[in-house]
């Protein structure tokens, strides 16, 4: 799969929050409190996102490519292919519960996370 430099650019959560708050301030100052208020939800969503652990860009690209290959293969249940699979995140049939409280993230590379996240 070809790797693009465009895909190597990641979004800075803090910068996005700052930019949205600045836009919100401008909208409120220009007399549009409805649109300014509408930005509360995306700001809250960004603020509520957990911090991600940074990985080298090469590892990120390899993981992304593996995930895209997996998704495009048409397999309906990713659990058997996930390195982070655990008894808490699958049901009795071995299917993903899709519960964000127990899922440690799909990892087709098979490197199981042991940090409990």
PDB file of C-alpha atoms in Angstrom:
ATOM      1  CA  UNK A   1       0.000   0.000   0.000  1.00  0.00           C
ATOM      2  CA  UNK A   2       1.432   3.402  -0.922  1.00  0.00           C
ATOM      3  CA  UNK A   3       2.249   5.721   1.942  1.00  0.00           C
ATOM      4  CA  UNK A   4       1.411   9.382   1.562  1.00  0.00           C
ATOM      5  CA  UNK A   5       3.033  12.310   3.343  1.00  0.00           C
ATOM      6  CA  UNK A   6      -0.461  13.780   3.722  1.00  0.00           C
ATOM      7  CA  UNK A   7      -1.380  10.903   6.048  1.00  0.00           C
ATOM      8  CA  UNK A   8       1.650  11.581   8.245  1.00  0.00           C
ATOM      9  CA  UNK A   9       0.124  14.800   9.599  1.00  0.00           C
ATOM     10  CA  UNK A  10      -1.659  14.267  12.919  1.00  0.00           C
ATOM     11  CA  UNK A  11      -4.180  16.620  14.489  1.00  0.00           C
ATOM     12  CA  UNK A  12      -3.098  18.376  17.663  1.00  0.00           C
ATOM     13  CA  UNK A  13      -5.945  18.032  20.156  1.00  0.00           C
ATOM     14  CA  UNK A  14      -4.883  21.115  22.130  1.00  0.00           C
ATOM     15  CA  UNK A  15      -4.517  23.215  19.000  1.00  0.00           C
ATOM     16  CA  UNK A  16      -7.940  22.136  17.724  1.00  0.00           C
ATOM     17  CA  UNK A  17      -9.521  23.036  21.091  1.00  0.00           C
ATOM     18  CA  UNK A  18      -7.777  26.409  21.110  1.00  0.00           C
ATOM     19  CA  UNK A  19      -8.857  27.146  17.525  1.00  0.00           C
ATOM     20  CA  UNK A  20     -12.481  26.203  18.230  1.00  0.00           C
ATOM     21  CA  UNK A  21     -12.556  28.366  21.365  1.00  0.00           C
ATOM     22  CA  UNK A  22     -11.122  31.318  19.418  1.00  0.00           C
ATOM     23  CA  UNK A  23     -13.787  30.816  16.735  1.00  0.00           C
ATOM     24  CA  UNK A  24     -16.423  30.610  19.463  1.00  0.00           C
ATOM     25  CA  UNK A  25     -15.229  33.922  20.930  1.00  0.00           C
ATOM     26  CA  UNK A  26     -15.334  35.615  17.526  1.00  0.00           C
ATOM     27  CA  UNK A  27     -18.833  34.314  16.812  1.00  0.00           C
ATOM     28  CA  UNK A  28     -20.107  35.494  20.189  1.00  0.00           C
ATOM     29  CA  UNK A  29     -18.502  38.916  19.693  1.00  0.00           C
ATOM     30  CA  UNK A  30     -20.137  39.238  16.267  1.00  0.00           C
ATOM     31  CA  UNK A  31     -23.553  38.569  17.748  1.00  0.00           C
ATOM     32  CA  UNK A  32     -24.128  34.910  16.872  1.00  0.00           C
ATOM     33  CA  UNK A  33     -24.575  33.213  20.261  1.00  0.00           C
ATOM     34  CA  UNK A  34     -26.412  30.230  18.728  1.00  0.00           C
ATOM     35  CA  UNK A  35     -23.516  29.201  16.489  1.00  0.00           C
ATOM     36  CA  UNK A  36     -21.012  30.031  19.247  1.00  0.00           C
ATOM     37  CA  UNK A  37     -22.959  27.765  21.598  1.00  0.00           C
ATOM     38  CA  UNK A  38     -23.084  25.014  18.993  1.00  0.00           C
ATOM     39  CA  UNK A  39     -19.302  24.733  19.263  1.00  0.00           C
ATOM     40  CA  UNK A  40     -19.592  23.586  22.896  1.00  0.00           C
ATOM     41  CA  UNK A  41     -20.220  19.994  21.821  1.00  0.00           C
ATOM     42  CA  UNK A  42     -17.156  19.510  19.570  1.00  0.00           C
ATOM     43  CA  UNK A  43     -14.999  21.321  22.137  1.00  0.00           C
ATOM     44  CA  UNK A  44     -16.320  19.036  24.886  1.00  0.00           C
ATOM     45  CA  UNK A  45     -15.735  15.956  22.738  1.00  0.00           C
ATOM     46  CA  UNK A  46     -12.139  16.948  22.107  1.00  0.00           C
ATOM     47  CA  UNK A  47     -11.536  17.811  25.756  1.00  0.00           C
ATOM     48  CA  UNK A  48     -12.928  14.425  26.805  1.00  0.00           C
ATOM     49  CA  UNK A  49     -10.647  12.409  24.568  1.00  0.00           C
ATOM     50  CA  UNK A  50      -7.951  10.450  26.395  1.00  0.00           C
ATOM     51  CA  UNK A  51      -4.359  11.205  25.574  1.00  0.00           C
ATOM     52  CA  UNK A  52      -2.875   8.827  23.031  1.00  0.00           C
ATOM     53  CA  UNK A  53       0.518   7.282  23.370  1.00  0.00           C
ATOM     54  CA  UNK A  54       2.792   8.445  20.587  1.00  0.00           C
ATOM     55  CA  UNK A  55       4.488   5.856  18.411  1.00  0.00           C
ATOM     56  CA  UNK A  56       7.099   6.369  15.723  1.00  0.00           C
ATOM     57  CA  UNK A  57       5.489   7.326  12.419  1.00  0.00           C
ATOM     58  CA  UNK A  58       6.806   4.161  10.733  1.00  0.00           C
ATOM     59  CA  UNK A  59       5.073   1.975  13.344  1.00  0.00           C
ATOM     60  CA  UNK A  60       1.889   4.039  13.001  1.00  0.00           C
ATOM     61  CA  UNK A  61       1.937   3.663   9.209  1.00  0.00           C
ATOM     62  CA  UNK A  62       2.518  -0.098   9.430  1.00  0.00           C
ATOM     63  CA  UNK A  63      -0.327  -0.506  11.937  1.00  0.00           C
ATOM     64  CA  UNK A  64      -2.635   1.683   9.843  1.00  0.00           C
ATOM     65  CA  UNK A  65      -1.844  -0.309   6.696  1.00  0.00           C
ATOM     66  CA  UNK A  66      -2.449  -3.612   8.512  1.00  0.00           C
ATOM     67  CA  UNK A  67      -5.774  -2.303   9.824  1.00  0.00           C
ATOM     68  CA  UNK A  68      -6.881  -1.151   6.361  1.00  0.00           C
ATOM     69  CA  UNK A  69      -5.926  -4.535   4.905  1.00  0.00           C
ATOM     70  CA  UNK A  70      -7.910  -6.265   7.662  1.00  0.00           C
ATOM     71  CA  UNK A  71     -10.994  -4.077   7.211  1.00  0.00           C
ATOM     72  CA  UNK A  72     -10.967  -4.527   3.444  1.00  0.00           C
ATOM     73  CA  UNK A  73     -10.775  -8.323   3.775  1.00  0.00           C
ATOM     74  CA  UNK A  74     -14.455  -8.457   4.813  1.00  0.00           C
ATOM     75  CA  UNK A  75     -14.037 -10.360   8.114  1.00  0.00           C
ATOM     76  CA  UNK A  76     -17.053  -9.440  10.327  1.00  0.00           C
ATOM     77  CA  UNK A  77     -15.407 -10.261  13.680  1.00  0.00           C
ATOM     78  CA  UNK A  78     -11.997  -8.741  14.383  1.00  0.00           C
ATOM     79  CA  UNK A  79     -11.504 -10.477  17.772  1.00  0.00           C
ATOM     80  CA  UNK A  80      -9.576 -13.545  16.493  1.00  0.00           C
ATOM     81  CA  UNK A  81      -7.101 -11.229  14.774  1.00  0.00           C
ATOM     82  CA  UNK A  82      -6.647  -8.770  17.627  1.00  0.00           C
ATOM     83  CA  UNK A  83      -3.497  -8.860  19.720  1.00  0.00           C
ATOM     84  CA  UNK A  84      -5.315  -7.044  22.529  1.00  0.00           C
ATOM     85  CA  UNK A  85      -8.170  -9.564  22.809  1.00  0.00           C
ATOM     86  CA  UNK A  86      -8.962 -10.550  26.398  1.00  0.00           C
ATOM     87  CA  UNK A  87     -11.823 -12.391  28.166  1.00  0.00           C
ATOM     88  CA  UNK A  88     -13.386  -9.079  29.235  1.00  0.00           C
ATOM     89  CA  UNK A  89     -13.734  -7.705  25.698  1.00  0.00           C
ATOM     90  CA  UNK A  90     -15.288 -10.726  23.931  1.00  0.00           C
ATOM     91  CA  UNK A  91     -18.581 -12.514  24.469  1.00  0.00           C
ATOM     92  CA  UNK A  92     -19.086 -16.267  24.924  1.00  0.00           C
ATOM     93  CA  UNK A  93     -18.772 -16.858  21.162  1.00  0.00           C
ATOM     94  CA  UNK A  94     -15.497 -14.945  20.954  1.00  0.00           C
ATOM     95  CA  UNK A  95     -17.018 -11.912  19.240  1.00  0.00           C
ATOM     96  CA  UNK A  96     -16.047  -8.352  20.138  1.00  0.00           C
ATOM     97  CA  UNK A  97     -18.410  -6.761  22.645  1.00  0.00           C
ATOM     98  CA  UNK A  98     -17.503  -3.334  21.207  1.00  0.00           C
ATOM     99  CA  UNK A  99     -17.452  -1.930  24.740  1.00  0.00           C
ATOM    100  CA  UNK A 100     -15.110   1.071  25.059  1.00  0.00           C
ATOM    101  CA  UNK A 101     -14.701   0.280  28.765  1.00  0.00           C
ATOM    102  CA  UNK A 102     -13.024  -3.074  28.116  1.00  0.00           C
ATOM    103  CA  UNK A 103     -11.549  -2.735  24.618  1.00  0.00           C
ATOM    104  CA  UNK A 104      -7.832  -1.981  24.559  1.00  0.00           C
ATOM    105  CA  UNK A 105      -7.949  -1.096  20.878  1.00  0.00           C
ATOM    106  CA  UNK A 106      -7.770  -3.289  17.789  1.00  0.00           C
ATOM    107  CA  UNK A 107      -4.204  -4.335  17.159  1.00  0.00           C
ATOM    108  CA  UNK A 108      -3.683  -6.574  14.131  1.00  0.00           C
ATOM    109  CA  UNK A 109       0.075  -6.631  14.730  1.00  0.00           C
ATOM    110  CA  UNK A 110      -0.455  -8.970  17.672  1.00  0.00           C
ATOM    111  CA  UNK A 111       1.557  -6.948  20.190  1.00  0.00           C
ATOM    112  CA  UNK A 112      -0.698  -7.266  23.242  1.00  0.00           C
ATOM    113  CA  UNK A 113      -0.971  -4.212  25.461  1.00  0.00           C
ATOM    114  CA  UNK A 114      -0.346  -5.031  29.092  1.00  0.00           C
ATOM    115  CA  UNK A 115      -0.801  -1.555  30.560  1.00  0.00           C
ATOM    116  CA  UNK A 116      -4.541  -2.105  31.126  1.00  0.00           C
ATOM    117  CA  UNK A 117      -5.596   0.648  28.690  1.00  0.00           C
TER     118      UNK A 117
END
